[in-house]
Amino acid sequence: MEYYTFQKGFNTSCALALFIGIANLPIQYYSFLRILTFVGCILIFFHKKTSLVWKLPFMPIAILFNPIFPMYLYLKSYWIPMDIIAGILFLLISYYGYGEKQKKKKNEAKETQQKIKNRNMYNIKY
């Protein structure tokens, strides 16, 4: 459970940094933003329980924000929509991407416990 908390916090911080990146800031911030976003995408991509539907949109984001071989678009007006889209995707995966499998497991556990209670209630032996 701690890993999910770390992952959600890191993804939320990536989204916040991307939304802050819309402002006109010095180049050092954008270098930091590239590294932070790239690491966030890599963490999402290599997370075992993340479904492929969530992994696919983060591949082009990782390529775009790649700090090793950076892509330069030279105009701020090109980066603003990309920052917004990437920030929204990071927020979506933070709050909707990781909880799906956990909720299913909790529901299955509740159903199993209910079956055991029903079986014990009527003293049915199988």
mmCIF file of C-alpha atoms in Angstrom:
data_model
loop_
_atom_site.group_PDB
_atom_site.id
_atom_site.type_symbol
_atom_site.label_atom_id
_atom_site.label_comp_id
_atom_site.label_asym_id
_atom_site.label_seq_id
_atom_site.Cartn_x
_atom_site.Cartn_y
_atom_site.Cartn_z
ATOM 1 C CA MET A 1 0.000 0.000 0.000
ATOM 2 C CA GLU A 2 2.927 2.343 0.663
ATOM 3 C CA TYR A 3 4.097 2.032 -2.942
ATOM 4 C CA TYR A 4 0.694 3.169 -4.201
ATOM 5 C CA THR A 5 0.893 6.194 -1.905
ATOM 6 C CA PHE A 6 4.380 7.035 -3.178
ATOM 7 C CA GLN A 7 3.302 6.550 -6.798
ATOM 8 C CA LYS A 8 0.206 8.720 -6.371
ATOM 9 C CA GLY A 9 2.215 11.443 -4.647
ATOM 10 C CA PHE A 10 4.918 11.391 -7.307
ATOM 11 C CA ASN A 11 2.368 11.520 -10.119
ATOM 12 C CA THR A 12 0.539 14.387 -8.445
ATOM 13 C CA SER A 13 3.813 16.297 -8.045
ATOM 14 C CA CYS A 14 4.568 15.692 -11.755
ATOM 15 C CA ALA A 15 1.156 17.091 -12.669
ATOM 16 C CA LEU A 16 1.653 20.110 -10.444
ATOM 17 C CA ALA A 17 5.103 20.756 -11.923
ATOM 18 C CA LEU A 18 3.673 20.487 -15.448
ATOM 19 C CA PHE A 19 0.917 22.988 -14.642
ATOM 20 C CA ILE A 20 3.484 25.370 -13.136
ATOM 21 C CA GLY A 21 5.542 24.918 -16.325
ATOM 22 C CA ILE A 22 2.875 26.818 -18.256
ATOM 23 C CA ALA A 23 4.241 30.039 -16.759
ATOM 24 C CA ASN A 24 7.275 31.798 -18.180
ATOM 25 C CA LEU A 25 10.132 30.435 -16.059
ATOM 26 C CA PRO A 26 13.923 30.114 -16.395
ATOM 27 C CA ILE A 27 15.421 27.268 -18.424
ATOM 28 C CA GLN A 28 16.659 25.467 -15.281
ATOM 29 C CA TYR A 29 13.070 24.783 -14.245
ATOM 30 C CA TYR A 30 12.286 23.205 -17.605
ATOM 31 C CA SER A 31 15.368 20.981 -17.336
ATOM 32 C CA PHE A 32 14.131 19.866 -13.916
ATOM 33 C CA LEU A 33 10.630 19.388 -15.388
ATOM 34 C CA ARG A 34 12.009 17.125 -18.124
ATOM 35 C CA ILE A 35 13.756 14.905 -15.591
ATOM 36 C CA LEU A 36 10.784 14.780 -13.215
ATOM 37 C CA THR A 37 8.259 13.989 -15.958
ATOM 38 C CA PHE A 38 10.517 11.386 -17.568
ATOM 39 C CA VAL A 39 11.044 9.593 -14.259
ATOM 40 C CA GLY A 40 7.288 9.709 -13.602
ATOM 41 C CA CYS A 41 6.552 8.135 -16.983
ATOM 42 C CA ILE A 42 9.178 5.433 -16.451
ATOM 43 C CA LEU A 43 7.726 4.602 -13.020
ATOM 44 C CA ILE A 44 4.263 4.271 -14.547
ATOM 45 C CA PHE A 45 5.527 2.178 -17.426
ATOM 46 C CA PHE A 46 7.401 -0.312 -15.237
ATOM 47 C CA HIS A 47 4.720 -0.568 -12.545
ATOM 48 C CA LYS A 48 3.491 -4.181 -12.638
ATOM 49 C CA LYS A 49 -0.146 -3.583 -11.796
ATOM 50 C CA THR A 50 -0.754 -0.689 -14.164
ATOM 51 C CA SER A 51 -2.844 -1.794 -17.134
ATOM 52 C CA LEU A 52 -1.662 -1.311 -20.704
ATOM 53 C CA VAL A 53 -4.424 1.233 -21.310
ATOM 54 C CA TRP A 54 -2.739 3.551 -18.808
ATOM 55 C CA LYS A 55 0.805 2.787 -19.974
ATOM 56 C CA LEU A 56 0.352 3.640 -23.651
ATOM 57 C CA PRO A 57 -0.324 7.412 -23.331
ATOM 58 C CA PHE A 58 2.781 7.844 -21.196
ATOM 59 C CA MET A 59 5.179 6.449 -23.816
ATOM 60 C CA PRO A 60 4.993 9.511 -26.103
ATOM 61 C CA ILE A 61 5.126 11.776 -23.054
ATOM 62 C CA ALA A 62 8.334 10.035 -21.943
ATOM 63 C CA ILE A 63 9.806 10.466 -25.425
ATOM 64 C CA LEU A 64 8.796 14.129 -25.574
ATOM 65 C CA PHE A 65 10.146 14.998 -22.111
ATOM 66 C CA ASN A 66 13.242 12.810 -22.505
ATOM 67 C CA PRO A 67 16.237 14.543 -20.813
ATOM 68 C CA ILE A 68 18.848 12.282 -22.453
ATOM 69 C CA PHE A 69 17.987 13.150 -26.079
ATOM 70 C CA PRO A 70 15.844 16.272 -25.611
ATOM 71 C CA MET A 71 13.324 17.401 -28.189
ATOM 72 C CA TYR A 72 13.269 21.137 -28.730
ATOM 73 C CA LEU A 73 10.109 22.751 -30.075
ATOM 74 C CA TYR A 74 11.491 26.300 -29.593
ATOM 75 C CA LEU A 75 8.095 27.977 -29.140
ATOM 76 C CA LYS A 76 6.341 28.185 -25.794
ATOM 77 C CA SER A 77 2.949 28.030 -27.520
ATOM 78 C CA TYR A 78 3.711 24.446 -28.613
ATOM 79 C CA TRP A 79 4.651 23.330 -25.115
ATOM 80 C CA ILE A 80 1.653 24.772 -23.253
ATOM 81 C CA PRO A 81 -0.971 22.285 -24.599
ATOM 82 C CA MET A 82 1.460 19.402 -24.095
ATOM 83 C CA ASP A 83 2.076 20.442 -20.498
ATOM 84 C CA ILE A 84 -1.666 20.649 -19.846
ATOM 85 C CA ILE A 85 -2.431 17.270 -21.458
ATOM 86 C CA ALA A 86 0.446 15.548 -19.664
ATOM 87 C CA GLY A 87 -0.579 17.127 -16.338
ATOM 88 C CA ILE A 88 -4.169 15.972 -16.762
ATOM 89 C CA LEU A 89 -2.998 12.437 -17.614
ATOM 90 C CA PHE A 90 -0.792 12.346 -14.513
ATOM 91 C CA LEU A 91 -3.732 13.455 -12.368
ATOM 92 C CA LEU A 92 -6.048 10.900 -13.962
ATOM 93 C CA ILE A 93 -3.697 8.005 -13.353
ATOM 94 C CA SER A 94 -3.073 9.218 -9.801
ATOM 95 C CA TYR A 95 -6.713 9.150 -8.832
ATOM 96 C CA TYR A 96 -8.249 6.568 -11.175
ATOM 97 C CA GLY A 97 -5.450 4.361 -12.495
ATOM 98 C CA TYR A 98 -4.297 2.468 -9.435
ATOM 99 C CA GLY A 99 -7.482 1.903 -7.450
ATOM 100 C CA GLU A 100 -9.309 -0.335 -9.924
ATOM 101 C CA LYS A 101 -7.639 -3.628 -9.023
ATOM 102 C CA GLN A 102 -7.640 -2.892 -5.299
ATOM 103 C CA LYS A 103 -11.400 -2.267 -5.316
ATOM 104 C CA LYS A 104 -12.012 -5.544 -7.127
ATOM 105 C CA LYS A 105 -9.937 -7.438 -4.564
ATOM 106 C CA LYS A 106 -11.810 -5.791 -1.680
ATOM 107 C CA ASN A 107 -15.176 -6.682 -3.239
ATOM 108 C CA GLU A 108 -14.077 -10.285 -3.784
ATOM 109 C CA ALA A 109 -12.913 -10.512 -0.162
ATOM 110 C CA LYS A 110 -16.265 -9.149 1.066
ATOM 111 C CA GLU A 111 -18.184 -11.642 -1.087
ATOM 112 C CA THR A 112 -16.092 -14.520 0.224
ATOM 113 C CA GLN A 113 -16.620 -13.430 3.821
ATOM 114 C CA GLN A 114 -20.357 -13.149 3.197
ATOM 115 C CA LYS A 115 -20.465 -16.672 1.753
ATOM 116 C CA ILE A 116 -18.692 -18.001 4.840
ATOM 117 C CA LYS A 117 -21.148 -16.188 7.117
ATOM 118 C CA ASN A 118 -24.114 -17.579 5.190
ATOM 119 C CA ARG A 119 -22.695 -21.088 5.303
ATOM 120 C CA ASN A 120 -22.100 -20.857 9.060
ATOM 121 C CA MET A 121 -25.509 -19.312 9.659
ATOM 122 C CA TYR A 122 -27.367 -22.311 8.305
ATOM 123 C CA ASN A 123 -24.797 -24.895 9.490
ATOM 124 C CA ILE A 124 -24.385 -26.251 6.011
ATOM 125 C CA LYS A 125 -21.541 -28.699 5.602
ATOM 126 C CA TYR A 126 -20.026 -29.204 2.189
#
